[in-house]
């Protein structure tokens, strides 16, 4: 069965510090997708990144970077030089990718989220 | 391109009533998924509709139902509301596969 674990419930850092949000996943499939979403207080989920299971290359986008390691089933997210605007709840998510006939196994399973507070 | 829109944004209902939430997907998208977010259970998948057919379903009681119209707009209905149904209901649309979905701003439902 699919499962996403984000062990850190809440993290608090001082502005300009680096912070890493951990994500560990479980799946029996060989083809799957991993995501990170940001949810600011307004509530809307903001898409940050999607990786497929065949692409273990790390990715950097500005102050954000992601480390995908299949060997440890982890997909960690690092914010460098954090800013107050980074304060939000961050969700890691997993989606298997199978459609058989008219049946879809596609659904996104979210982790419990990590609430990040960046203190000025 | 306009994003996913959800109406209403806020709703207050009384226990025992029913409620209908609406979601308009991004133009051209045929898949609409619904999620419930509560502090206790987190983000949980309700169901997905694709071309007017329910294609996938989460583990929710039959009080939760949905439908999709020919223009891909989707509605979600909750009958006999319970206090525990108070939540943020998020809708997401994609062209086909849910791993390319975009989320709307959500409808915050409060049941009193």
PDB file of C-alpha atoms in Angstrom:
ATOM      1  CA  UNK A   1       0.000   0.000   0.000  1.00  0.00           C
ATOM      2  CA  UNK A   2       1.071   3.577  -0.561  1.00  0.00           C
ATOM      3  CA  UNK A   3       2.207   5.618   2.373  1.00  0.00           C
ATOM      4  CA  UNK A   4       3.991   8.924   2.847  1.00  0.00           C
ATOM      5  CA  UNK A   5       5.669   9.839   6.105  1.00  0.00           C
ATOM      6  CA  UNK A   6       6.799  13.296   7.104  1.00  0.00           C
ATOM      7  CA  UNK A   7       8.262  12.808  10.545  1.00  0.00           C
ATOM      8  CA  UNK A   8       8.694  16.506  11.250  1.00  0.00           C
ATOM      9  CA  UNK A   9       5.370  17.946  12.357  1.00  0.00           C
ATOM     10  CA  UNK A  10       6.619  21.469  12.981  1.00  0.00           C
ATOM     11  CA  UNK A  11       9.908  23.174  12.290  1.00  0.00           C
ATOM     12  CA  UNK A  12      10.933  26.640  13.347  1.00  0.00           C
ATOM     13  CA  UNK A  13      14.012  28.372  11.944  1.00  0.00           C
ATOM     14  CA  UNK A  14      15.465  31.833  11.989  1.00  0.00           C
ATOM     15  CA  UNK A  15      15.479  33.727   8.724  1.00  0.00           C
ATOM     16  CA  UNK A  16      18.465  32.948   6.464  1.00  0.00           C
ATOM     17  CA  UNK A  17      18.985  29.526   7.984  1.00  0.00           C
ATOM     18  CA  UNK A  18      18.857  26.465   5.755  1.00  0.00           C
ATOM     19  CA  UNK A  19      16.164  23.906   6.493  1.00  0.00           C
ATOM     20  CA  UNK A  20      15.506  20.386   5.209  1.00  0.00           C
ATOM     21  CA  UNK A  21      12.081  18.809   5.208  1.00  0.00           C
ATOM     22  CA  UNK A  22      12.118  15.025   5.246  1.00  0.00           C
ATOM     23  CA  UNK A  23       9.852  12.722   3.274  1.00  0.00           C
ATOM     24  CA  UNK A  24       9.855   8.927   3.257  1.00  0.00           C
ATOM     25  CA  UNK A  25       7.494   6.963   1.050  1.00  0.00           C
ATOM     26  CA  UNK A  26       6.293   3.392   0.568  1.00  0.00           C
ATOM     27  CA  UNK A  27       5.010   1.886  -2.641  1.00  0.00           C
ATOM     28  CA  UNK A  28       5.009  -1.493  -4.335  1.00  0.00           C
ATOM     29  CA  UNK A  29       5.031  -0.008  -7.808  1.00  0.00           C
ATOM     30  CA  UNK A  30       8.097   0.615  -9.907  1.00  0.00           C
ATOM     31  CA  UNK A  31       6.453   3.521 -11.700  1.00  0.00           C
ATOM     32  CA  UNK A  32       5.345   6.341  -9.458  1.00  0.00           C
ATOM     33  CA  UNK A  33       5.542  10.077  -8.994  1.00  0.00           C
ATOM     34  CA  UNK A  34       6.624  12.136  -6.030  1.00  0.00           C
ATOM     35  CA  UNK A  35       5.561  15.693  -5.319  1.00  0.00           C
ATOM     36  CA  UNK A  36       6.075  18.579  -2.994  1.00  0.00           C
ATOM     37  CA  UNK A  37       3.325  21.136  -2.410  1.00  0.00           C
ATOM     38  CA  UNK A  38       3.292  24.306  -0.371  1.00  0.00           C
ATOM     39  CA  UNK A  39       0.142  25.407   1.433  1.00  0.00           C
ATOM     40  CA  UNK A  40       0.257  28.994   2.684  1.00  0.00           C
ATOM     41  CA  UNK A  41      -2.370  30.247   5.165  1.00  0.00           C
ATOM     42  CA  UNK A  42      -4.701  31.084   2.266  1.00  0.00           C
ATOM     43  CA  UNK A  43      -5.220  27.333   1.822  1.00  0.00           C
ATOM     44  CA  UNK A  44      -4.461  26.821  -1.849  1.00  0.00           C
ATOM     45  CA  UNK A  45      -1.971  24.065  -2.611  1.00  0.00           C
ATOM     46  CA  UNK A  46       0.938  25.406  -4.618  1.00  0.00           C
ATOM     47  CA  UNK A  47       2.762  22.859  -6.749  1.00  0.00           C
ATOM     48  CA  UNK A  48       6.531  22.915  -6.245  1.00  0.00           C
ATOM     49  CA  UNK A  49       7.943  19.864  -7.981  1.00  0.00           C
ATOM     50  CA  UNK A  50       7.104  16.480  -9.499  1.00  0.00           C
ATOM     51  CA  UNK A  51       9.615  13.683 -10.033  1.00  0.00           C
ATOM     52  CA  UNK A  52       9.032  10.302 -11.621  1.00  0.00           C
ATOM     53  CA  UNK A  53      10.542   7.155 -10.211  1.00  0.00           C
ATOM     54  CA  UNK A  54      12.993   6.767 -13.056  1.00  0.00           C
ATOM     55  CA  UNK A  55      14.634  10.122 -12.565  1.00  0.00           C
ATOM     56  CA  UNK A  56      16.815  10.242  -9.478  1.00  0.00           C
ATOM     57  CA  UNK A  57      18.631  13.363 -10.517  1.00  0.00           C
ATOM     58  CA  UNK A  58      18.594  16.008  -7.820  1.00  0.00           C
ATOM     59  CA  UNK A  59      17.003  19.292  -8.731  1.00  0.00           C
ATOM     60  CA  UNK A  60      17.661  22.867  -7.764  1.00  0.00           C
ATOM     61  CA  UNK A  61      15.311  25.763  -8.357  1.00  0.00           C
ATOM     62  CA  UNK A  62      16.517  28.989  -6.862  1.00  0.00           C
ATOM     63  CA  UNK A  63      16.641  28.546  -3.102  1.00  0.00           C
ATOM     64  CA  UNK A  64      14.838  25.201  -3.324  1.00  0.00           C
ATOM     65  CA  UNK A  65      16.487  21.849  -3.877  1.00  0.00           C
ATOM     66  CA  UNK A  66      15.286  18.273  -3.781  1.00  0.00           C
ATOM     67  CA  UNK A  67      17.162  15.074  -3.063  1.00  0.00           C
ATOM     68  CA  UNK A  68      15.535  11.890  -4.359  1.00  0.00           C
ATOM     69  CA  UNK A  69      17.048   8.596  -3.194  1.00  0.00           C
ATOM     70  CA  UNK A  70      15.279   5.395  -4.185  1.00  0.00           C
ATOM     71  CA  UNK A  71      17.637   3.328  -2.048  1.00  0.00           C
ATOM     72  CA  UNK A  72      16.194   4.907   1.082  1.00  0.00           C
ATOM     73  CA  UNK A  73      12.750   5.743  -0.372  1.00  0.00           C
ATOM     74  CA  UNK A  74      13.257   9.364   0.482  1.00  0.00           C
ATOM     75  CA  UNK A  75      12.502  12.615  -1.292  1.00  0.00           C
ATOM     76  CA  UNK A  76      13.816  15.429   0.884  1.00  0.00           C
ATOM     77  CA  UNK A  77      13.332  19.132   0.306  1.00  0.00           C
ATOM     78  CA  UNK A  78      15.834  21.803   1.308  1.00  0.00           C
ATOM     79  CA  UNK A  79      15.234  25.534   1.463  1.00  0.00           C
ATOM     80  CA  UNK A  80      18.433  27.539   1.472  1.00  0.00           C
ATOM     81  CA  UNK A  81      18.586  30.939   3.157  1.00  0.00           C
ATOM     82  CA  UNK A  82      14.996  30.703   4.354  1.00  0.00           C
ATOM     83  CA  UNK A  83      12.716  33.730   4.255  1.00  0.00           C
ATOM     84  CA  UNK A  84       9.592  34.665   6.170  1.00  0.00           C
ATOM     85  CA  UNK A  85       7.535  34.075   3.005  1.00  0.00           C
ATOM     86  CA  UNK A  86       8.558  30.426   3.165  1.00  0.00           C
ATOM     87  CA  UNK A  87       6.384  29.985   6.255  1.00  0.00           C
ATOM     88  CA  UNK A  88       3.722  27.480   5.266  1.00  0.00           C
ATOM     89  CA  UNK A  89       2.738  23.849   5.525  1.00  0.00           C
ATOM     90  CA  UNK A  90       4.653  21.660   3.106  1.00  0.00           C
ATOM     91  CA  UNK A  91       3.257  18.379   1.862  1.00  0.00           C
ATOM     92  CA  UNK A  92       5.097  15.527   0.265  1.00  0.00           C
ATOM     93  CA  UNK A  93       2.901  13.303  -1.897  1.00  0.00           C
ATOM     94  CA  UNK A  94       3.039  10.088  -3.896  1.00  0.00           C
ATOM     95  CA  UNK A  95       1.079   8.899  -6.890  1.00  0.00           C
ATOM     96  CA  UNK A  96       1.216   5.517  -8.496  1.00  0.00           C
ATOM     97  CA  UNK A  97       0.630   5.542 -12.208  1.00  0.00           C
ATOM     98  CA  UNK A  98      -1.541   2.753 -13.468  1.00  0.00           C
ATOM     99  CA  UNK A  99      -4.661   2.628 -15.554  1.00  0.00           C
ATOM    100  CA  UNK A 100      -6.134  -0.763 -16.339  1.00  0.00           C
ATOM    101  CA  UNK A 101      -9.058  -0.660 -18.714  1.00  0.00           C
ATOM    102  CA  UNK A 102     -11.498   1.855 -17.307  1.00  0.00           C
ATOM    103  CA  UNK A 103     -10.035   1.639 -13.820  1.00  0.00           C
ATOM    104  CA  UNK A 104      -7.572   4.216 -12.681  1.00  0.00           C
ATOM    105  CA  UNK A 105      -5.178   3.593  -9.830  1.00  0.00           C
ATOM    106  CA  UNK A 106      -4.064   7.153 -10.025  1.00  0.00           C
ATOM    107  CA  UNK A 107      -4.583   9.015  -6.851  1.00  0.00           C
ATOM    108  CA  UNK A 108      -2.311  11.280  -4.941  1.00  0.00           C
ATOM    109  CA  UNK A 109      -1.543  10.230  -1.395  1.00  0.00           C
ATOM    110  CA  UNK A 110      -0.359  13.052   0.803  1.00  0.00           C
ATOM    111  CA  UNK A 111       1.892  12.960   3.810  1.00  0.00           C
ATOM    112  CA  UNK A 112       0.714  14.634   7.016  1.00  0.00           C
ATOM    113  CA  UNK A 113       2.612  17.815   6.238  1.00  0.00           C
ATOM    114  CA  UNK A 114       5.354  19.785   7.946  1.00  0.00           C
ATOM    115  CA  UNK A 115       4.527  23.215   9.273  1.00  0.00           C
ATOM    116  CA  UNK A 116       7.484  25.522   8.717  1.00  0.00           C
ATOM    117  CA  UNK A 117       7.788  28.798  10.578  1.00  0.00           C
ATOM    118  CA  UNK A 118      10.534  31.187   9.562  1.00  0.00           C
ATOM    119  CA  UNK A 119      11.170  33.758  12.259  1.00  0.00           C
ATOM    120  CA  UNK A 120      12.497  37.163  11.245  1.00  0.00           C
TER     121      UNK A 120
ATOM    122  CA  UNK B   1      -5.413  30.401 -18.802  1.00  0.00           C
ATOM    123  CA  UNK B   2      -7.790  30.605 -15.867  1.00  0.00           C
ATOM    124  CA  UNK B   3      -7.056  28.313 -12.955  1.00  0.00           C
ATOM    125  CA  UNK B   4      -9.301  25.925 -11.093  1.00  0.00           C
ATOM    126  CA  UNK B   5     -12.202  27.713  -9.454  1.00  0.00           C
ATOM    127  CA  UNK B   6     -14.310  26.500  -6.581  1.00  0.00           C
ATOM    128  CA  UNK B   7     -17.573  27.882  -5.292  1.00  0.00           C
ATOM    129  CA  UNK B   8     -18.538  28.815  -2.736  1.00  0.00           C
ATOM    130  CA  UNK B   9     -15.327  29.621  -0.894  1.00  0.00           C
ATOM    131  CA  UNK B  10     -16.950  29.458   2.532  1.00  0.00           C
ATOM    132  CA  UNK B  11     -20.042  27.682   3.716  1.00  0.00           C
ATOM    133  CA  UNK B  12     -21.751  27.158   7.054  1.00  0.00           C
ATOM    134  CA  UNK B  13     -24.295  24.370   7.370  1.00  0.00           C
ATOM    135  CA  UNK B  14     -26.181  22.680  10.166  1.00  0.00           C
ATOM    136  CA  UNK B  15     -25.816  19.036  11.099  1.00  0.00           C
ATOM    137  CA  UNK B  16     -28.223  16.892   9.102  1.00  0.00           C
ATOM    138  CA  UNK B  17     -28.367  19.221   6.108  1.00  0.00           C
ATOM    139  CA  UNK B  18     -26.849  18.490   2.745  1.00  0.00           C
ATOM    140  CA  UNK B  19     -24.390  20.552   0.751  1.00  0.00           C
ATOM    141  CA  UNK B  20     -23.206  20.817  -2.834  1.00  0.00           C
ATOM    142  CA  UNK B  21     -19.796  22.170  -3.765  1.00  0.00           C
ATOM    143  CA  UNK B  22     -18.788  23.143  -7.267  1.00  0.00           C
ATOM    144  CA  UNK B  23     -15.503  22.960  -9.135  1.00  0.00           C
ATOM    145  CA  UNK B  24     -14.671  24.366 -12.558  1.00  0.00           C
ATOM    146  CA  UNK B  25     -11.494  22.853 -13.962  1.00  0.00           C
ATOM    147  CA  UNK B  26      -8.898  24.475 -16.155  1.00  0.00           C
ATOM    148  CA  UNK B  27     -10.162  24.746 -19.713  1.00  0.00           C
ATOM    149  CA  UNK B  28      -9.434  21.539 -21.597  1.00  0.00           C
ATOM    150  CA  UNK B  29      -8.947  19.414 -18.501  1.00  0.00           C
ATOM    151  CA  UNK B  30     -11.122  16.324 -18.300  1.00  0.00           C
ATOM    152  CA  UNK B  31     -10.097  14.937 -14.920  1.00  0.00           C
ATOM    153  CA  UNK B  32     -11.352  16.399 -11.657  1.00  0.00           C
ATOM    154  CA  UNK B  33     -10.349  15.060  -8.254  1.00  0.00           C
ATOM    155  CA  UNK B  34     -11.734  15.981  -4.860  1.00  0.00           C
ATOM    156  CA  UNK B  35      -9.869  15.965  -1.551  1.00  0.00           C
ATOM    157  CA  UNK B  36     -10.885  16.580   2.040  1.00  0.00           C
ATOM    158  CA  UNK B  37      -8.464  18.275   4.405  1.00  0.00           C
ATOM    159  CA  UNK B  38      -8.984  18.191   8.157  1.00  0.00           C
ATOM    160  CA  UNK B  39      -6.549  18.855  11.017  1.00  0.00           C
ATOM    161  CA  UNK B  40      -6.948  15.306  12.287  1.00  0.00           C
ATOM    162  CA  UNK B  41      -6.889  13.262   9.081  1.00  0.00           C
ATOM    163  CA  UNK B  42      -4.872  15.532   6.819  1.00  0.00           C
ATOM    164  CA  UNK B  43      -5.436  15.530   3.069  1.00  0.00           C
ATOM    165  CA  UNK B  44      -7.514  12.591   1.920  1.00  0.00           C
ATOM    166  CA  UNK B  45      -8.594  11.612  -1.574  1.00  0.00           C
ATOM    167  CA  UNK B  46     -12.343  11.472  -2.087  1.00  0.00           C
ATOM    168  CA  UNK B  47     -12.847  10.589  -5.740  1.00  0.00           C
ATOM    169  CA  UNK B  48     -11.829  11.370  -9.288  1.00  0.00           C
ATOM    170  CA  UNK B  49     -14.009  11.949 -12.312  1.00  0.00           C
ATOM    171  CA  UNK B  50     -12.857  11.680 -15.894  1.00  0.00           C
ATOM    172  CA  UNK B  51     -15.110  12.394 -18.855  1.00  0.00           C
ATOM    173  CA  UNK B  52     -18.248  12.249 -16.668  1.00  0.00           C
ATOM    174  CA  UNK B  53     -17.342   8.865 -15.143  1.00  0.00           C
ATOM    175  CA  UNK B  54     -16.032   8.174 -11.667  1.00  0.00           C
ATOM    176  CA  UNK B  55     -12.647   6.659 -12.337  1.00  0.00           C
ATOM    177  CA  UNK B  56     -11.302   6.279  -8.814  1.00  0.00           C
ATOM    178  CA  UNK B  57     -12.652   6.447  -5.316  1.00  0.00           C
ATOM    179  CA  UNK B  58     -11.249   6.883  -1.830  1.00  0.00           C
ATOM    180  CA  UNK B  59     -12.515   5.412   1.423  1.00  0.00           C
ATOM    181  CA  UNK B  60     -15.397   7.663   2.302  1.00  0.00           C
ATOM    182  CA  UNK B  61     -18.985   6.747   3.213  1.00  0.00           C
ATOM    183  CA  UNK B  62     -21.746   6.880   0.646  1.00  0.00           C
ATOM    184  CA  UNK B  63     -22.879  10.250   2.007  1.00  0.00           C
ATOM    185  CA  UNK B  64     -20.126  11.698  -0.135  1.00  0.00           C
ATOM    186  CA  UNK B  65     -20.940  11.650  -3.816  1.00  0.00           C
ATOM    187  CA  UNK B  66     -20.011  13.532  -6.907  1.00  0.00           C
ATOM    188  CA  UNK B  67     -20.669  13.974 -10.550  1.00  0.00           C
ATOM    189  CA  UNK B  68     -19.126  15.550 -13.577  1.00  0.00           C
ATOM    190  CA  UNK B  69     -20.878  17.324 -16.381  1.00  0.00           C
ATOM    191  CA  UNK B  70     -20.143  17.278 -20.079  1.00  0.00           C
ATOM    192  CA  UNK B  71     -18.233  20.565 -19.757  1.00  0.00           C
ATOM    193  CA  UNK B  72     -15.997  18.873 -17.138  1.00  0.00           C
ATOM    194  CA  UNK B  73     -17.350  20.950 -14.287  1.00  0.00           C
ATOM    195  CA  UNK B  74     -17.809  18.824 -11.217  1.00  0.00           C
ATOM    196  CA  UNK B  75     -19.988  18.920  -8.156  1.00  0.00           C
ATOM    197  CA  UNK B  76     -19.522  17.179  -4.861  1.00  0.00           C
ATOM    198  CA  UNK B  77     -22.443  16.468  -2.574  1.00  0.00           C
ATOM    199  CA  UNK B  78     -22.447  15.572   1.083  1.00  0.00           C
ATOM    200  CA  UNK B  79     -25.741  14.438   2.533  1.00  0.00           C
ATOM    201  CA  UNK B  80     -26.752  14.270   6.202  1.00  0.00           C
ATOM    202  CA  UNK B  81     -23.884  16.445   7.324  1.00  0.00           C
ATOM    203  CA  UNK B  82     -21.986  15.541  10.471  1.00  0.00           C
ATOM    204  CA  UNK B  83     -19.785  17.751  12.608  1.00  0.00           C
ATOM    205  CA  UNK B  84     -16.766  15.781  11.404  1.00  0.00           C
ATOM    206  CA  UNK B  85     -17.436  16.858   7.829  1.00  0.00           C
ATOM    207  CA  UNK B  86     -16.145  20.316   8.680  1.00  0.00           C
ATOM    208  CA  UNK B  87     -13.107  20.632   6.461  1.00  0.00           C
ATOM    209  CA  UNK B  88     -11.409  22.328   3.566  1.00  0.00           C
ATOM    210  CA  UNK B  89     -12.540  20.625   0.363  1.00  0.00           C
ATOM    211  CA  UNK B  90     -10.030  20.913  -2.437  1.00  0.00           C
ATOM    212  CA  UNK B  91     -10.627  20.264  -6.074  1.00  0.00           C
ATOM    213  CA  UNK B  92      -7.884  19.537  -8.588  1.00  0.00           C
ATOM    214  CA  UNK B  93      -7.982  19.214 -12.344  1.00  0.00           C
ATOM    215  CA  UNK B  94      -5.721  17.655 -14.931  1.00  0.00           C
ATOM    216  CA  UNK B  95      -5.820  16.907 -18.614  1.00  0.00           C
ATOM    217  CA  UNK B  96      -5.728  13.182 -17.985  1.00  0.00           C
ATOM    218  CA  UNK B  97      -3.447  11.766 -15.327  1.00  0.00           C
ATOM    219  CA  UNK B  98      -3.747  12.993 -11.758  1.00  0.00           C
ATOM    220  CA  UNK B  99      -0.036  13.392 -11.378  1.00  0.00           C
ATOM    221  CA  UNK B 100      -0.308  16.524 -13.471  1.00  0.00           C
ATOM    222  CA  UNK B 101      -3.088  18.119 -11.472  1.00  0.00           C
ATOM    223  CA  UNK B 102      -3.603  21.707 -10.414  1.00  0.00           C
ATOM    224  CA  UNK B 103      -5.474  22.639  -7.277  1.00  0.00           C
ATOM    225  CA  UNK B 104      -8.193  25.189  -6.673  1.00  0.00           C
ATOM    226  CA  UNK B 105      -8.402  27.474  -3.629  1.00  0.00           C
ATOM    227  CA  UNK B 106     -10.794  25.183  -1.787  1.00  0.00           C
ATOM    228  CA  UNK B 107     -14.180  25.481  -0.117  1.00  0.00           C
ATOM    229  CA  UNK B 108     -14.132  25.734   3.639  1.00  0.00           C
ATOM    230  CA  UNK B 109     -17.189  23.977   5.051  1.00  0.00           C
ATOM    231  CA  UNK B 110     -18.203  24.441   8.657  1.00  0.00           C
ATOM    232  CA  UNK B 111     -20.891  22.197  10.102  1.00  0.00           C
ATOM    233  CA  UNK B 112     -22.528  23.414  13.317  1.00  0.00           C
TER     234      UNK B 112
END
